[in-house]
Coordinates of C-alpha atoms in Angstrom, one line a residue:
M21 CA 89.7 -37.7 133.8
T22 CA 86.2 -37.9 135.5
T23 CA 83.5 -35.2 135.0
R24 CA 84.0 -34.2 138.7
A25 CA 87.7 -33.9 138.5
H26 CA 87.5 -31.9 135.2
A27 CA 85.0 -29.4 136.9
L28 CA 87.3 -29.1 139.9
Q29 CA 90.3 -28.3 137.5
R30 CA 88.3 -25.8 135.5
L31 CA 87.3 -24.2 138.9
L32 CA 90.8 -23.9 140.1
H33 CA 92.0 -22.5 136.7
L34 CA 89.3 -19.8 136.8
L35 CA 90.0 -18.8 140.4
G36 CA 93.7 -19.0 139.9
S37 CA 93.6 -16.6 136.9
A38 CA 91.1 -14.3 138.8
V39 CA 93.5 -14.2 141.8
V40 CA 96.5 -13.5 139.6
G41 CA 94.7 -10.7 137.7
Q42 CA 93.4 -9.1 140.9
A43 CA 96.9 -9.4 142.3
L44 CA 98.1 -7.4 139.4
L45 CA 95.5 -4.7 139.9
S46 CA 96.1 -4.8 143.6
A47 CA 99.8 -4.2 143.1
A48 CA 99.1 -1.4 140.5
N49 CA 96.8 0.5 142.8
L50 CA 99.2 0.0 145.7
V51 CA 102.1 1.5 143.7
V52 CA 99.6 4.2 142.6
G53 CA 98.7 5.0 146.0
I54 CA 102.5 5.0 147.3
L55 CA 103.6 7.2 144.5
L56 CA 100.9 9.9 145.2
L57 CA 101.4 9.8 148.8
R58 CA 105.3 9.9 148.6
Y59 CA 105.6 12.6 145.8
A60 CA 102.3 14.5 145.8
H61 CA 100.6 16.9 148.2
E62 CA 98.1 15.4 150.5
Q63 CA 95.3 17.6 149.1
Q64 CA 96.0 16.2 145.6
Y65 CA 96.0 12.5 146.9
G66 CA 92.7 13.3 148.8
R67 CA 91.3 14.5 145.5
Y68 CA 92.4 11.4 143.6
V69 CA 90.8 9.2 146.2
L70 CA 87.5 11.1 145.8
V71 CA 87.6 10.7 141.9
S72 CA 88.6 6.9 142.3
T73 CA 85.7 6.5 144.9
A74 CA 83.3 8.0 142.2
I75 CA 84.6 5.5 139.6
L76 CA 84.2 2.6 142.1
L77 CA 80.5 3.6 142.5
L78 CA 80.0 3.7 138.6
T79 CA 81.5 0.3 138.0
A80 CA 79.7 -1.3 141.1
L81 CA 76.4 -0.1 139.7
Q82 CA 77.3 -1.5 136.3
G83 CA 78.3 -4.9 137.6
A84 CA 75.4 -5.2 139.9
F85 CA 72.9 -4.1 137.3
I86 CA 74.3 -6.1 134.5
G87 CA 76.2 -8.9 136.1
P88 CA 73.7 -11.2 138.0
P89 CA 70.8 -11.1 135.2
L90 CA 73.1 -11.2 132.4
V91 CA 74.9 -14.3 133.7
Q92 CA 71.5 -16.0 134.1
R93 CA 70.6 -15.3 130.4
L94 CA 73.9 -16.0 129.0
A95 CA 74.1 -19.6 130.4
A96 CA 71.0 -20.6 128.5
L97 CA 71.8 -19.1 125.0
S98 CA 73.5 -20.2 121.9
R99 CA 76.6 -18.4 120.9
A100 CA 74.9 -16.1 118.4
A101 CA 72.1 -15.3 120.9
R102 CA 75.0 -14.4 123.6
N103 CA 76.7 -12.1 121.3
A104 CA 73.6 -10.4 120.4
L105 CA 72.5 -9.9 124.0
A106 CA 76.0 -8.7 125.0
A107 CA 76.1 -6.2 122.0
G108 CA 72.9 -4.9 122.8
A109 CA 73.7 -4.4 126.5
W110 CA 76.7 -2.4 125.7
R111 CA 75.1 -0.3 123.0
E112 CA 72.5 0.9 125.6
Q113 CA 74.9 1.5 128.1
R114 CA 76.9 3.6 125.8
R115 CA 74.0 5.8 124.8
L116 CA 73.2 6.2 128.5
I117 CA 76.8 7.2 129.4
V118 CA 76.7 9.8 126.7
A119 CA 73.3 11.1 127.7
L120 CA 74.3 11.6 131.3
A121 CA 78.1 12.8 130.9
L122 CA 77.6 15.4 128.4
P123 CA 75.0 17.6 130.2
F124 CA 76.9 16.9 133.4
A125 CA 80.1 18.3 131.9
A126 CA 78.2 21.3 130.4
L127 CA 76.6 22.1 133.9
L128 CA 80.1 22.0 135.4
A129 CA 81.5 24.4 132.9
L130 CA 78.7 26.9 133.5
A131 CA 79.2 26.5 137.3
A132 CA 82.9 27.2 137.1
G133 CA 82.1 30.6 135.7
A134 CA 80.1 31.5 138.7
S135 CA 82.3 29.8 141.4
T136 CA 86.1 30.0 142.1
T137 CA 85.8 26.6 144.0
V138 CA 84.0 24.8 141.2
A139 CA 86.6 26.5 138.7
T140 CA 89.4 25.1 140.7
L141 CA 88.0 21.5 141.0
L142 CA 86.7 21.6 137.2
P143 CA 89.8 20.0 135.7
V144 CA 90.0 17.2 138.1
T145 CA 86.2 16.6 137.9
L146 CA 86.3 16.5 134.0
A147 CA 89.1 14.1 134.0
G148 CA 87.4 11.9 136.6
L149 CA 84.2 11.9 134.3
L150 CA 86.3 10.8 131.3
A151 CA 88.0 8.1 133.4
G152 CA 84.7 6.9 134.6
A153 CA 83.1 6.6 131.3
L154 CA 86.3 4.6 129.9
S155 CA 86.2 2.5 132.9
L156 CA 82.6 1.4 132.4
R157 CA 83.7 0.4 128.9
R158 CA 86.5 -1.7 130.4
G159 CA 84.1 -3.2 132.9
H160 CA 81.7 -4.3 130.2
Y161 CA 84.3 -6.3 128.4
R162 CA 85.9 -7.6 131.5
F163 CA 82.7 -9.1 132.7
L164 CA 81.9 -10.8 129.3
L165 CA 85.3 -12.5 129.4
Q166 CA 84.7 -13.7 133.0
A167 CA 81.1 -14.8 131.9
H168 CA 82.5 -16.9 129.0
R169 CA 85.4 -18.2 131.2
H170 CA 88.3 -16.9 129.2
P171 CA 90.6 -16.1 131.9
W172 CA 94.0 -15.5 130.0
P173 CA 92.7 -12.8 127.6
L174 CA 91.2 -11.2 130.8
L175 CA 94.5 -11.4 132.6
A176 CA 96.2 -9.9 129.6
G177 CA 93.9 -6.9 129.6
D178 CA 94.5 -6.5 133.5
A179 CA 98.2 -6.6 132.9
L180 CA 98.2 -3.8 130.2
Y181 CA 95.8 -1.7 132.4
A182 CA 98.0 -2.0 135.5
L183 CA 101.4 -1.2 133.5
L184 CA 99.8 1.8 131.8
L185 CA 98.3 3.1 135.2
V186 CA 101.6 2.9 137.0
A187 CA 103.5 4.5 134.3
G188 CA 100.9 7.2 133.9
V189 CA 100.7 8.0 137.5
A190 CA 104.6 7.9 137.8
L191 CA 104.6 10.9 135.3
A192 CA 101.8 12.5 137.0
C193 CA 102.6 12.5 140.8
R194 CA 105.2 15.2 140.6
R195 CA 103.0 17.7 138.7
P196 CA 101.2 20.5 140.5
E197 CA 97.8 19.1 139.5
A198 CA 98.7 15.4 140.1
A199 CA 95.2 14.1 140.8
T200 CA 93.9 15.6 137.4
A201 CA 96.9 14.1 135.5
A202 CA 96.4 10.7 137.5
A203 CA 92.8 10.7 136.5
L204 CA 93.9 11.0 132.9
A205 CA 96.1 8.2 133.2
V206 CA 93.3 6.0 134.5
A207 CA 91.3 7.1 131.4
L208 CA 94.1 6.1 129.0
A209 CA 94.7 2.8 130.8
A210 CA 91.0 1.9 130.8
L211 CA 90.7 2.8 127.0
L212 CA 93.5 0.6 125.8
S213 CA 92.9 -2.4 128.0
S214 CA 89.2 -2.4 127.1
Q215 CA 90.2 -2.3 123.2
L216 CA 92.5 -5.4 124.0
N217 CA 89.6 -7.1 125.9
A218 CA 87.2 -6.3 123.0
G219 CA 89.5 -7.7 120.3
A220 CA 90.0 -10.9 122.3
L221 CA 86.3 -11.4 122.8
Q222 CA 85.5 -11.0 119.2
R223 CA 88.2 -13.6 118.4
L224 CA 87.1 -16.1 120.7
E225 CA 83.3 -15.7 120.5
G226 CA 83.0 -14.5 116.8
A227 CA 81.8 -11.6 115.1
T228 CA 79.2 -9.4 117.0
P229 CA 75.9 -9.9 115.3
Q230 CA 73.0 -7.3 115.3
A231 CA 72.6 -6.1 118.8
A232 CA 69.4 -7.4 120.6
P233 CA 67.1 -4.4 121.4
G234 CA 65.8 -3.4 124.9
V235 CA 68.4 -5.4 126.9
L236 CA 68.6 -3.1 130.0
R237 CA 64.9 -3.0 130.1
E238 CA 64.6 -6.7 130.3
L239 CA 67.2 -6.9 132.9
A240 CA 65.9 -4.1 135.0
P241 CA 63.4 -6.4 137.2
L242 CA 66.4 -8.1 138.8
G243 CA 69.3 -5.6 138.0
L244 CA 67.6 -2.6 139.8
W245 CA 67.4 -4.4 143.1
S246 CA 71.0 -5.4 142.8
A247 CA 72.2 -2.0 141.6
A248 CA 70.3 -0.3 144.6
G249 CA 72.1 -2.7 146.9
A250 CA 75.4 -2.0 145.5
A251 CA 74.7 1.7 145.6
I252 CA 73.6 1.6 149.2
H253 CA 76.7 -0.5 150.3
W254 CA 78.8 2.1 148.6
T255 CA 77.6 4.7 150.9
F256 CA 79.5 3.1 153.9
G257 CA 82.0 1.0 151.9
Q258 CA 83.4 4.1 149.9
G259 CA 81.1 7.0 150.2
Y260 CA 82.4 7.7 153.7
N261 CA 85.2 9.6 152.0
Y262 CA 82.7 12.2 150.8
L263 CA 81.2 12.4 154.6
V264 CA 84.6 12.8 156.0
A265 CA 85.5 15.6 153.3
G266 CA 82.3 17.4 154.4
L267 CA 82.7 16.9 158.2
L268 CA 86.5 17.5 158.4
D269 CA 88.6 18.0 155.2
V270 CA 90.4 16.6 152.3
G271 CA 93.4 15.9 154.4
A272 CA 91.5 13.6 156.7
V273 CA 90.5 11.7 153.6
A274 CA 94.1 11.1 152.7
A275 CA 94.7 9.8 156.2
I276 CA 92.0 7.3 156.1
A277 CA 92.7 6.2 152.5
G278 CA 96.5 6.2 153.1
T279 CA 95.8 3.7 155.9
R280 CA 93.5 1.6 154.0
L281 CA 95.9 1.5 151.1
V282 CA 98.2 -0.9 152.8
L283 CA 95.4 -3.3 153.4
M284 CA 94.4 -3.2 149.7
P285 CA 95.7 -6.6 148.7
V286 CA 93.0 -8.1 151.1
N287 CA 90.2 -6.4 149.4
L288 CA 91.3 -7.1 146.0
L289 CA 92.0 -10.9 146.8
S290 CA 88.3 -11.2 148.0
T291 CA 87.2 -9.2 144.7
G292 CA 89.3 -11.3 142.4
I293 CA 87.9 -14.6 143.8
G294 CA 84.5 -13.0 144.0
S295 CA 84.5 -12.0 140.4
A296 CA 84.6 -15.7 139.4
L297 CA 82.4 -17.1 141.9
L298 CA 79.0 -15.9 140.5
P299 CA 79.2 -18.1 137.3
V300 CA 80.6 -20.9 139.3
T301 CA 77.9 -20.8 142.0
T302 CA 75.2 -20.6 139.5
A303 CA 76.5 -23.9 137.8
W304 CA 76.9 -25.5 141.2
L305 CA 73.2 -24.7 142.1
Q306 CA 72.0 -26.4 138.8
R307 CA 73.5 -29.7 140.3
E308 CA 73.4 -29.4 144.1
S309 CA 71.4 -28.2 147.0
P310 CA 71.9 -24.8 148.6
R311 CA 73.2 -26.5 151.6
A312 CA 76.0 -28.1 149.7
V313 CA 76.8 -24.9 147.9
L314 CA 76.8 -23.0 151.1
Q315 CA 79.3 -25.3 152.4
R316 CA 81.7 -24.8 149.5
L317 CA 81.2 -21.1 149.8
G318 CA 82.0 -21.2 153.6
L319 CA 85.1 -23.1 153.1
I320 CA 86.3 -20.6 150.3
A321 CA 85.3 -17.7 152.9
A322 CA 87.4 -19.4 155.6
V323 CA 90.5 -19.8 153.7
I324 CA 90.2 -15.9 152.5
G325 CA 89.7 -15.0 156.2
L326 CA 92.8 -17.0 157.3
L327 CA 94.9 -15.3 154.5
A328 CA 93.7 -12.0 155.4
L329 CA 94.4 -12.4 159.1
A330 CA 97.9 -13.8 158.2
Y331 CA 98.7 -10.7 156.0
C332 CA 97.2 -8.2 158.6
A333 CA 99.5 -9.7 161.3
L334 CA 102.5 -9.4 159.3
L335 CA 101.7 -5.9 158.3
W336 CA 101.1 -4.9 162.0
Q337 CA 104.7 -6.0 162.6
C338 CA 106.0 -3.9 159.8
R339 CA 104.0 -0.9 160.4
D340 CA 106.9 1.4 161.5
W341 CA 109.0 0.7 158.5
L342 CA 106.1 1.0 156.1
Y343 CA 105.0 4.3 157.1
A344 CA 108.5 5.8 157.7
V345 CA 110.2 4.3 154.7
V346 CA 107.6 3.3 152.1
L347 CA 104.9 5.9 152.5
R348 CA 107.1 8.8 154.0
K349 CA 103.9 9.9 155.8
S350 CA 102.9 10.1 159.4
F351 CA 99.2 10.2 160.0
A352 CA 97.6 11.2 163.3
Q353 CA 96.2 8.3 165.3
R354 CA 97.9 5.8 162.7
D355 CA 97.9 2.6 164.8
V356 CA 94.0 3.1 165.8
L357 CA 93.3 3.7 162.1
L358 CA 95.1 0.6 161.0
A359 CA 93.5 -1.5 163.8
L360 CA 90.1 -0.7 162.9
W361 CA 90.7 -1.1 159.1
T362 CA 92.1 -4.5 159.7
A363 CA 89.0 -5.6 161.6
A364 CA 86.9 -4.1 158.8
V365 CA 88.6 -5.7 155.9
V366 CA 88.8 -9.1 157.3
V367 CA 85.0 -9.1 158.4
A368 CA 84.2 -8.0 154.5
A369 CA 86.6 -10.5 153.0
T370 CA 85.1 -13.4 155.0
R371 CA 81.4 -12.2 154.0
D372 CA 81.9 -11.6 150.4
P373 CA 81.9 -15.3 149.1
L374 CA 78.7 -16.0 151.1
L375 CA 76.8 -13.6 149.3
Y376 CA 76.9 -15.5 146.0
L377 CA 74.5 -18.1 147.3
L378 CA 72.0 -15.3 147.6
V379 CA 72.9 -13.6 144.5
A380 CA 72.7 -16.7 142.4
R381 CA 69.2 -17.6 144.0
Q382 CA 68.1 -14.1 143.1
R383 CA 67.5 -13.1 146.6
L384 CA 68.5 -9.5 145.8
R385 CA 65.5 -7.9 147.2
A386 CA 66.5 -9.1 150.8
L387 CA 70.1 -8.3 150.3
T388 CA 69.2 -4.8 149.2
L389 CA 67.2 -4.5 152.4
L390 CA 70.1 -5.7 154.4
T391 CA 72.5 -3.5 152.7
G392 CA 70.2 -0.7 153.5
V393 CA 70.2 -1.6 157.1
S394 CA 73.8 -1.9 157.4
A395 CA 74.4 1.5 155.5
L396 CA 72.1 3.1 157.9
A397 CA 74.1 1.6 160.9
A398 CA 77.3 2.7 159.3
V399 CA 76.4 6.1 158.3
G400 CA 74.7 6.9 161.6
A401 CA 78.0 5.8 163.3
I402 CA 80.1 7.8 161.2
V403 CA 78.1 11.1 161.5
A404 CA 78.0 10.7 165.3
A405 CA 81.6 9.7 165.8
V406 CA 83.6 11.9 163.5
P407 CA 82.9 15.2 165.1
H408 CA 84.2 13.6 168.6
Y409 CA 86.9 11.1 167.4
G410 CA 88.0 12.5 164.0
A411 CA 89.0 10.0 161.3
P412 CA 88.9 6.9 163.4
G413 CA 85.3 7.5 164.1
A414 CA 84.5 7.1 160.3
V415 CA 86.5 3.7 160.1
A416 CA 84.6 2.6 163.3
G417 CA 81.4 3.3 161.4
V418 CA 82.5 1.3 158.4
L419 CA 83.2 -1.5 160.8
I420 CA 79.8 -1.4 162.4
G421 CA 78.3 -1.6 158.9
E422 CA 80.5 -4.5 157.8
C423 CA 79.6 -6.6 161.0
T424 CA 75.8 -5.9 160.4
S425 CA 76.1 -7.0 157.0
L426 CA 78.1 -10.3 157.8
A427 CA 75.4 -11.1 160.5
G428 CA 72.6 -10.6 158.0
V429 CA 74.3 -12.6 155.1
L430 CA 74.6 -15.5 157.6
L431 CA 71.0 -15.4 158.7
L432 CA 69.8 -15.1 155.2
S433 CA 71.9 -18.0 154.1
W434 CA 70.8 -20.3 157.1
R435 CA 67.2 -19.5 156.0
E436 CA 67.9 -20.2 152.2
T437 CA 69.3 -23.8 153.3
R438 CA 66.4 -24.4 155.4
S439 CA 63.6 -23.4 153.0
A440 CA 65.3 -25.2 149.7
D441 CA 66.9 -28.4 150.0
A442 CA 66.3 -29.2 146.3
P443 CA 68.7 -27.9 143.7
A444 CA 67.9 -24.3 142.7
A445 CA 66.7 -23.5 139.2
A446 CA 69.5 -21.2 138.6
A447 CA 68.5 -20.4 135.1
A448 CA 65.0 -19.5 136.1
P449 CA 63.3 -16.4 134.7
L450 CA 64.5 -13.0 136.1
E451 CA 61.3 -12.3 138.1
M452 CA 62.1 -11.8 141.8
T453 CA 61.5 -14.8 143.7
T454 CA 61.4 -13.4 147.2

């Protein structure tokens, strides 16, 4: 087998396992949402959505801060040095999690004594805090398995997580405090699956040596820009739930999230492939020009976009049966919400693969600024539209933000191919190059 054919086979193997893993997670989250919508009160489902939205922010910040700079470093190190770097990264993350979580929990407990509203929300908030901390642990070991290209242990961990999550929520959804019980199910699933991933990593990569010191500080010059971009993107990609809860109510959050739920397979297909594309794109850039890499990523984006459109078309035809039989819910302005969400997720799924050229070439400052502009456009539209149009105004704002982001990524990618025709030094130092 030629070197080119072997590389293609490894790429398909990695992408295939990533898609299968995200299919499992997509199916699990879809089942969780359906169970809560069918059997729990809308207020409980809305609270669970707010908890899961916060967890997504935490894991997005972790992946953005740690992911790009750590991939660059791991690719150029020996096995012992890689293990020391990874161990140091987790040791410092663990200390940071404890230093932030314990005071926050103590403040919540004190506030609960002075406010009835805070006391009502205290159990679900503490459960969400625990779930967030353990999800960060799971995210760290998942990332390392991806970076070392061990797809099958990663898939096993995802399968265990999905199984435990669905089983836990099935037990939780009929309880009065279903949101709290569901958050605890997330925590348990994250704990046990991260244990499985950690064991697989130690078995495949060897015993963990003494942890390297100061890892997060070394990653900060690149990671802070990436994390800032992830946080800003969260404000219109997920944070709109908190805007809607403030401008309307938790019931409106349930309507928006319930409609988006049926489109979750598109989001997670894009996320699954994207999780494998960063190390692959980095390897491509060591051998080929940015123009050639952009063409490959554009082809992947086109395939994802076509698959997303096909799924959405089928979903539209089945929407009456889906809401009446599967979800057992009837939301106001259902078809408008579904049409707007369809447009938003297709735009996002098409854009996401194109991001990795800019990320791999460390153009994170420009991406952060672009994300800021997109977030301002989205949040401004949401704040202006929700009081007049209700829940559809929030989704329209998300769509405006996604379209702005896609246009900016296309422009930045075009400039990247014009300014650098030679293969990029993907393993360059971590200083910003823009």
